Amino acid sequence: MADKKILVAEDESIVGLHIADSLRKLGYAVPAVVASGEEAVRKSGELRPDLILMDIVLKGDMDGIEAAGLIRSRFNIPVIYLTAYGDDETLRRAKITEPLGYILKPFKERELHTAIEIALYRHEMETKLKKMERWLATTLRSIGDAVIAADENINITFMNKTAEDMTGWKQEDAIGKKLTEVFNIKGEETRTVEWVLANKVLKEGVIINLAEDSLLITRDSKEIPISDSAAPIKEEHGIPGIVIVFRDITDRKQLEEALIFRDCHDSLTGLPNRGLFIDRLSLKIADAHRNNRQLAVLFLDLDRFKRINDTLGHFVGDMLLKKVSEKIRTCIRESDTIARIGGDEFSILLPDIGNAVDAGVSAEKILATFETPYRINGHELNISTSIGISMYPDDGLHFEELMKNADIAMYQAKEKGRNNYQFYDPAVNVRTLELIALENMLRQAIKRDELLVYYQPLADISMQRVIGAEALVRWRHPELGLLDPMRFLPLAEETGFIKSIDSFVLRTACGQNRTWQQAGLSPISVSVNFSAMQFQRPDLEEMVTQVLSESSLGPEYLCVEITENVAMRDIEMTLPNVTRLKGLGIGLSIDDFGTGYSSLSCLRKFPIKKLKIDKSFVRDIADPDNKAIIGAIIAMAHNLKLKTLAEGVEDMEQIEFLRSLGCDEIQGYLFSRPLPADEFKEMMTRA
Ligand code: C2E
Ligand code: MG
Ligand code: MG
């Protein structure tokens, strides 16, 4: 208490001293007793007392009330009046200065003490409150959320800076206005908003969102997406107002939209993804059902896309996918949907289509755009696509069925040689499903030891001597039995699995040949077939070298067969690898010769030893055309110092013809079918 300083202003010096004395006794410090109003103001400034006991009648020109007014406003020091005047006029004047006490003389010491303590306490509280108010005001002004307060009539009483910025209203213009005029929500009836505020917030005292994802209309008619809440200002006896807090959610909205877009679109092509496609398809199915219309689902799979990806890299593959999707988009209407379903798979939805023929026309248009090659990173890429079509309602009533059947039809298109479209045909469905199952099983085949190699002897034309063996792959399928390569190789080529198959056959055949040699059979060369993909491997030479050394087989006992089509189609691609293989000392044959259209000059570039004449010519060798072709091939080959072998020789008549034409070697059922390794060995020992 002793640290509380009290200034006494009293014109009667004896009274003043007496008061000061009593105060000191009560434990207060009294730094001065002044007699005039002017002095009271001056000393207050100098001494900064905690309280002033102020007489109203003072010496000088300024009375106590005037002095108190100045002191309050300048120094915020609380005042208690000590006076002999209690008339109305004096009281009225005194009240304006907000005194913390008014004591009429004469008074008791005890009364003074209580009045001082209460005044000091109240002043402390008020100071704290004011500070808090200032803090609150500053906080409200500076927070990022917009705040608008309104009274119980929903008229605005306060707006913070953010609210001003967002609504375009200044607080001074807004105060007293109806809240709904400033806080204008699009699509919400003013009446409704007011009703909600009056009944829910003001009456029931609940916090509510005025509208989910509302749009605020600013004073200059702009629209801002906001999220908001309106809360009651609660006091002990009721709810005198509401406060609305809202914030600009443009960024969040944009992010949400971006996220939603990302969730339903493929990041590479920007096309809708599978999920969005299914959504749209379901909607359009419902439309078609209502209006008794048809719709078409097209399923596209790029042909041999994997090859491009594997050989030229993912970057080129990605660019190609982008360009392809852009091109397809130009073939379809705005109302159609194209989606990327998987790696190189696309789905197209043609809603509201007249009939199946129209879907066929669209498919043809798409196929036609693939005729022009794509230029990417300096590569000229030729790619085609296979398309399957299913129709609502004929081929399915639900999206799953329609998509599955379009997929099956796509497989049928692949089977028909790719680069074409097929309508879903339930009749071939079963076979296609088998094909799909096959693909899945093929992946497991090597691991499960289901792949085997058969060997078919190659003999000289006199059929006296076996001069080699061709390794031919077989798949012992657990349910379908022994499958010929034609049943699964096209599929393996499509999926890229062919590389593993070829390597497996190479390894097995080399190992087998070495085993035969070690068993004392007269050494022969073993031929293996390499697919196109094999020749695109950058590590082909390395791989073959390794297999040879693992099996300790001399390179002269290995021959690689490359079909005419593969060899000639991509000479730049295949030739370097073929040349490297030749460098290893391996033999090279051109397989299925005559089916392609290779020119002599091209053939010359290849370091080959042998041409294998395709069995289709041999089959109908009696046909004069075929005879002429075989004759020409043999003559040409001999010119180039190449040996010739006729494939598919099944009877003696063919042998006679071939011998007369000068053919060197034969392969065919007449001499022997392809045999398992042990039977091949038996045959060799018999011979
Ligand atoms: P290809 O290289 O022309 O193999 C000769 C095909 O003709 C073999 O069919 C063989 O069984 C068959 N053939 C042999 N003699 C006769 C005959 O007198 N009459 C008839 N009609 N056919 C005969 P296969 O084993 O079904 O193989 C078919 C094709 O599959 C092969 O044709 C080859 O291109 C490919 N192939 C087989 N194994 C592999 C392999 O491991 N890798 C690769 N990439 N392709 C392979
Ligand atoms: Mg072959
Ligand atoms: Mg062949």
mmCIF file of C-alpha atoms in Angstrom, residues 161-332:
data_model
loop_
_atom_site.group_PDB
_atom_site.id
_atom_site.type_symbol
_atom_site.label_atom_id
_atom_site.label_comp_id
_atom_site.label_asym_id
_atom_site.label_seq_id
_atom_site.Cartn_x
_atom_site.Cartn_y
_atom_site.Cartn_z
ATOM 1 C CA LYS A 161 -9.915 -4.753 -41.993
ATOM 2 C CA THR A 162 -10.171 -8.124 -43.743
ATOM 3 C CA ALA A 163 -13.962 -7.820 -43.808
ATOM 4 C CA GLU A 164 -13.571 -4.373 -45.353
ATOM 5 C CA ASP A 165 -11.138 -5.649 -47.960
ATOM 6 C CA MET A 166 -13.278 -8.617 -48.875
ATOM 7 C CA THR A 167 -16.669 -6.977 -49.006
ATOM 8 C CA GLY A 168 -15.452 -3.712 -50.449
ATOM 9 C CA TRP A 169 -17.320 -1.843 -47.685
ATOM 10 C CA LYS A 170 -15.643 0.583 -45.272
ATOM 11 C CA GLN A 171 -16.576 0.157 -41.636
ATOM 12 C CA GLU A 172 -17.832 3.709 -41.383
ATOM 13 C CA ASP A 173 -20.192 3.188 -44.329
ATOM 14 C CA ALA A 174 -21.324 -0.178 -43.102
ATOM 15 C CA ILE A 175 -22.050 0.549 -39.484
ATOM 16 C CA GLY A 176 -25.782 0.684 -38.854
ATOM 17 C CA LYS A 177 -26.565 -1.054 -42.172
ATOM 18 C CA LYS A 178 -28.362 -4.373 -42.316
ATOM 19 C CA LEU A 179 -25.789 -7.136 -42.167
ATOM 20 C CA THR A 180 -27.216 -8.841 -45.253
ATOM 21 C CA GLU A 181 -26.591 -5.745 -47.322
ATOM 22 C CA VAL A 182 -22.858 -5.931 -46.702
ATOM 23 C CA PHE A 183 -22.534 -9.662 -46.200
ATOM 24 C CA ASN A 184 -24.304 -10.565 -49.415
ATOM 25 C CA ILE A 185 -24.401 -14.261 -50.185
ATOM 26 C CA LYS A 186 -25.110 -15.420 -53.688
ATOM 27 C CA GLY A 187 -28.179 -17.516 -54.177
ATOM 28 C CA GLU A 188 -29.299 -17.100 -50.580
ATOM 29 C CA GLU A 189 -32.449 -15.108 -50.037
ATOM 30 C CA THR A 190 -31.830 -12.120 -47.786
ATOM 31 C CA ARG A 191 -34.955 -13.061 -45.909
ATOM 32 C CA THR A 192 -33.713 -16.566 -45.267
ATOM 33 C CA VAL A 193 -30.355 -15.377 -43.983
ATOM 34 C CA GLU A 194 -32.003 -12.865 -41.703
ATOM 35 C CA TRP A 195 -34.462 -15.450 -40.480
ATOM 36 C CA VAL A 196 -31.667 -17.878 -39.677
ATOM 37 C CA LEU A 197 -29.652 -15.207 -37.883
ATOM 38 C CA ALA A 198 -32.630 -14.020 -35.890
ATOM 39 C CA ASN A 199 -33.997 -17.423 -34.984
ATOM 40 C CA LYS A 200 -31.048 -19.742 -34.822
ATOM 41 C CA VAL A 201 -28.216 -17.516 -33.706
ATOM 42 C CA LEU A 202 -29.909 -14.781 -31.738
ATOM 43 C CA LYS A 203 -32.745 -16.786 -30.247
ATOM 44 C CA GLU A 204 -31.328 -20.287 -29.867
ATOM 45 C CA GLY A 205 -27.750 -19.177 -29.480
ATOM 46 C CA VAL A 206 -26.262 -21.770 -31.829
ATOM 47 C CA ILE A 207 -23.280 -21.394 -34.128
ATOM 48 C CA ILE A 208 -24.151 -22.082 -37.736
ATOM 49 C CA ASN A 209 -22.719 -22.054 -41.221
ATOM 50 C CA LEU A 210 -24.867 -19.779 -43.313
ATOM 51 C CA ALA A 211 -24.187 -21.798 -46.411
ATOM 52 C CA GLU A 212 -21.730 -24.503 -47.343
ATOM 53 C CA ASP A 213 -19.272 -23.151 -49.894
ATOM 54 C CA SER A 214 -21.020 -19.839 -50.330
ATOM 55 C CA LEU A 215 -20.135 -17.117 -52.770
ATOM 56 C CA LEU A 216 -19.838 -13.635 -51.313
ATOM 57 C CA ILE A 217 -20.914 -10.843 -53.629
ATOM 58 C CA THR A 218 -18.722 -7.837 -53.059
ATOM 59 C CA ARG A 219 -19.793 -4.197 -53.201
ATOM 60 C CA ASP A 220 -18.516 -4.060 -56.784
ATOM 61 C CA SER A 221 -20.356 -7.290 -57.697
ATOM 62 C CA LYS A 222 -17.406 -9.646 -57.716
ATOM 63 C CA GLU A 223 -17.873 -13.168 -56.394
ATOM 64 C CA ILE A 224 -15.552 -14.679 -53.818
ATOM 65 C CA PRO A 225 -15.892 -18.264 -52.568
ATOM 66 C CA ILE A 226 -15.989 -18.226 -48.778
ATOM 67 C CA SER A 227 -16.547 -20.431 -45.824
ATOM 68 C CA ASP A 228 -18.361 -18.768 -42.964
ATOM 69 C CA SER A 229 -19.822 -19.176 -39.528
ATOM 70 C CA ALA A 230 -22.179 -17.025 -37.501
ATOM 71 C CA ALA A 231 -21.947 -17.147 -33.728
ATOM 72 C CA PRO A 232 -23.978 -15.511 -30.982
ATOM 73 C CA ILE A 233 -22.294 -12.978 -28.695
ATOM 74 C CA LYS A 234 -23.436 -14.393 -25.388
ATOM 75 C CA GLU A 235 -23.814 -12.404 -22.220
ATOM 76 C CA GLU A 236 -25.307 -13.459 -18.930
ATOM 77 C CA HIS A 237 -28.662 -12.043 -19.788
ATOM 78 C CA GLY A 238 -29.197 -12.860 -23.359
ATOM 79 C CA ILE A 239 -27.596 -12.436 -26.737
ATOM 80 C CA PRO A 240 -27.071 -8.829 -27.698
ATOM 81 C CA GLY A 241 -25.462 -9.549 -31.023
ATOM 82 C CA ILE A 242 -23.809 -11.852 -33.497
ATOM 83 C CA VAL A 243 -20.419 -12.131 -34.975
ATOM 84 C CA ILE A 244 -19.803 -13.498 -38.418
ATOM 85 C CA VAL A 245 -16.416 -14.871 -39.310
ATOM 86 C CA PHE A 246 -15.621 -15.771 -42.885
ATOM 87 C CA ARG A 247 -12.655 -16.352 -45.053
ATOM 88 C CA ASP A 248 -11.702 -16.363 -48.702
ATOM 89 C CA ILE A 249 -11.320 -19.964 -49.858
ATOM 90 C CA THR A 250 -10.368 -19.254 -53.456
ATOM 91 C CA ASP A 251 -6.994 -20.963 -52.984
ATOM 92 C CA ARG A 252 -8.527 -23.946 -51.256
ATOM 93 C CA LYS A 253 -11.170 -24.185 -53.976
ATOM 94 C CA GLN A 254 -8.537 -24.096 -56.666
ATOM 95 C CA LEU A 255 -6.506 -26.712 -54.861
ATOM 96 C CA GLU A 256 -9.584 -28.846 -54.391
ATOM 97 C CA GLU A 257 -10.445 -28.516 -58.017
ATOM 98 C CA ALA A 258 -6.886 -29.369 -58.990
ATOM 99 C CA LEU A 259 -6.989 -32.384 -56.702
ATOM 100 C CA ILE A 260 -10.315 -33.498 -58.060
ATOM 101 C CA PHE A 261 -8.967 -33.057 -61.577
ATOM 102 C CA ARG A 262 -5.851 -35.004 -60.680
ATOM 103 C CA ASP A 263 -7.920 -37.762 -59.153
ATOM 104 C CA CYS A 264 -9.939 -38.221 -62.302
ATOM 105 C CA HIS A 265 -7.331 -37.551 -64.942
ATOM 106 C CA ASP A 266 -4.267 -39.206 -66.247
ATOM 107 C CA SER A 267 -1.241 -37.056 -65.513
ATOM 108 C CA LEU A 268 0.595 -37.784 -68.745
ATOM 109 C CA THR A 269 -2.114 -37.092 -71.306
ATOM 110 C CA GLY A 270 -4.534 -35.036 -69.215
ATOM 111 C CA LEU A 271 -7.297 -37.359 -70.378
ATOM 112 C CA PRO A 272 -9.969 -38.662 -68.000
ATOM 113 C CA ASN A 273 -8.886 -41.799 -66.213
ATOM 114 C CA ARG A 274 -10.669 -45.072 -65.761
ATOM 115 C CA GLY A 275 -12.710 -43.846 -62.788
ATOM 116 C CA LEU A 276 -14.041 -40.783 -64.555
ATOM 117 C CA PHE A 277 -14.711 -42.827 -67.672
ATOM 118 C CA ILE A 278 -16.817 -45.257 -65.666
ATOM 119 C CA ASP A 279 -18.691 -42.326 -64.108
ATOM 120 C CA ARG A 280 -19.527 -40.820 -67.447
ATOM 121 C CA LEU A 281 -20.339 -44.168 -68.981
ATOM 122 C CA SER A 282 -22.769 -44.961 -66.162
ATOM 123 C CA LEU A 283 -24.472 -41.599 -66.630
ATOM 124 C CA LYS A 284 -24.772 -42.037 -70.363
ATOM 125 C CA ILE A 285 -26.097 -45.576 -69.953
ATOM 126 C CA ALA A 286 -28.868 -44.153 -67.794
ATOM 127 C CA ASP A 287 -29.582 -41.499 -70.457
ATOM 128 C CA ALA A 288 -29.614 -44.066 -73.226
ATOM 129 C CA HIS A 289 -31.940 -46.249 -71.204
ATOM 130 C CA ARG A 290 -34.373 -43.374 -70.645
ATOM 131 C CA ASN A 291 -34.339 -42.267 -74.250
ATOM 132 C CA ASN A 292 -34.240 -45.716 -75.742
ATOM 133 C CA ARG A 293 -30.957 -45.015 -77.514
ATOM 134 C CA GLN A 294 -27.767 -46.918 -78.189
ATOM 135 C CA LEU A 295 -24.231 -46.080 -77.198
ATOM 136 C CA ALA A 296 -20.838 -47.483 -78.100
ATOM 137 C CA VAL A 297 -17.750 -48.231 -76.065
ATOM 138 C CA LEU A 298 -14.477 -48.478 -77.975
ATOM 139 C CA PHE A 299 -11.440 -50.086 -76.458
ATOM 140 C CA LEU A 300 -8.103 -49.272 -78.074
ATOM 141 C CA ASP A 301 -4.763 -50.893 -77.518
ATOM 142 C CA LEU A 302 -1.731 -49.673 -79.405
ATOM 143 C CA ASP A 303 -0.028 -52.383 -81.414
ATOM 144 C CA ARG A 304 3.483 -53.293 -80.356
ATOM 145 C CA PHE A 305 3.781 -50.212 -78.215
ATOM 146 C CA LYS A 306 5.947 -52.072 -75.777
ATOM 147 C CA ARG A 307 8.557 -52.475 -78.444
ATOM 148 C CA ILE A 308 8.865 -48.710 -78.816
ATOM 149 C CA ASN A 309 9.026 -48.248 -75.083
ATOM 150 C CA ASP A 310 11.687 -50.923 -74.708
ATOM 151 C CA THR A 311 13.872 -49.856 -77.558
ATOM 152 C CA LEU A 312 13.571 -46.077 -77.602
ATOM 153 C CA GLY A 313 12.943 -45.530 -73.925
ATOM 154 C CA HIS A 314 10.095 -44.318 -71.804
ATOM 155 C CA PHE A 315 10.499 -40.693 -72.746
ATOM 156 C CA VAL A 316 9.763 -41.397 -76.396
ATOM 157 C CA GLY A 317 7.030 -43.815 -75.338
ATOM 158 C CA ASP A 318 5.403 -41.123 -73.219
ATOM 159 C CA MET A 319 5.628 -38.526 -75.967
ATOM 160 C CA LEU A 320 4.053 -40.970 -78.358
ATOM 161 C CA LEU A 321 1.174 -41.645 -75.985
ATOM 162 C CA LYS A 322 0.589 -37.926 -75.654
ATOM 163 C CA LYS A 323 0.563 -37.368 -79.392
ATOM 164 C CA VAL A 324 -1.629 -40.368 -79.993
ATOM 165 C CA SER A 325 -4.168 -39.158 -77.454
ATOM 166 C CA GLU A 326 -4.214 -35.708 -79.038
ATOM 167 C CA LYS A 327 -4.785 -37.232 -82.444
ATOM 168 C CA ILE A 328 -7.573 -39.508 -81.332
ATOM 169 C CA ARG A 329 -9.245 -36.540 -79.727
ATOM 170 C CA THR A 330 -9.477 -34.866 -83.110
ATOM 171 C CA CYS A 331 -11.466 -37.830 -84.458
ATOM 172 C CA ILE A 332 -14.231 -37.682 -81.910
#
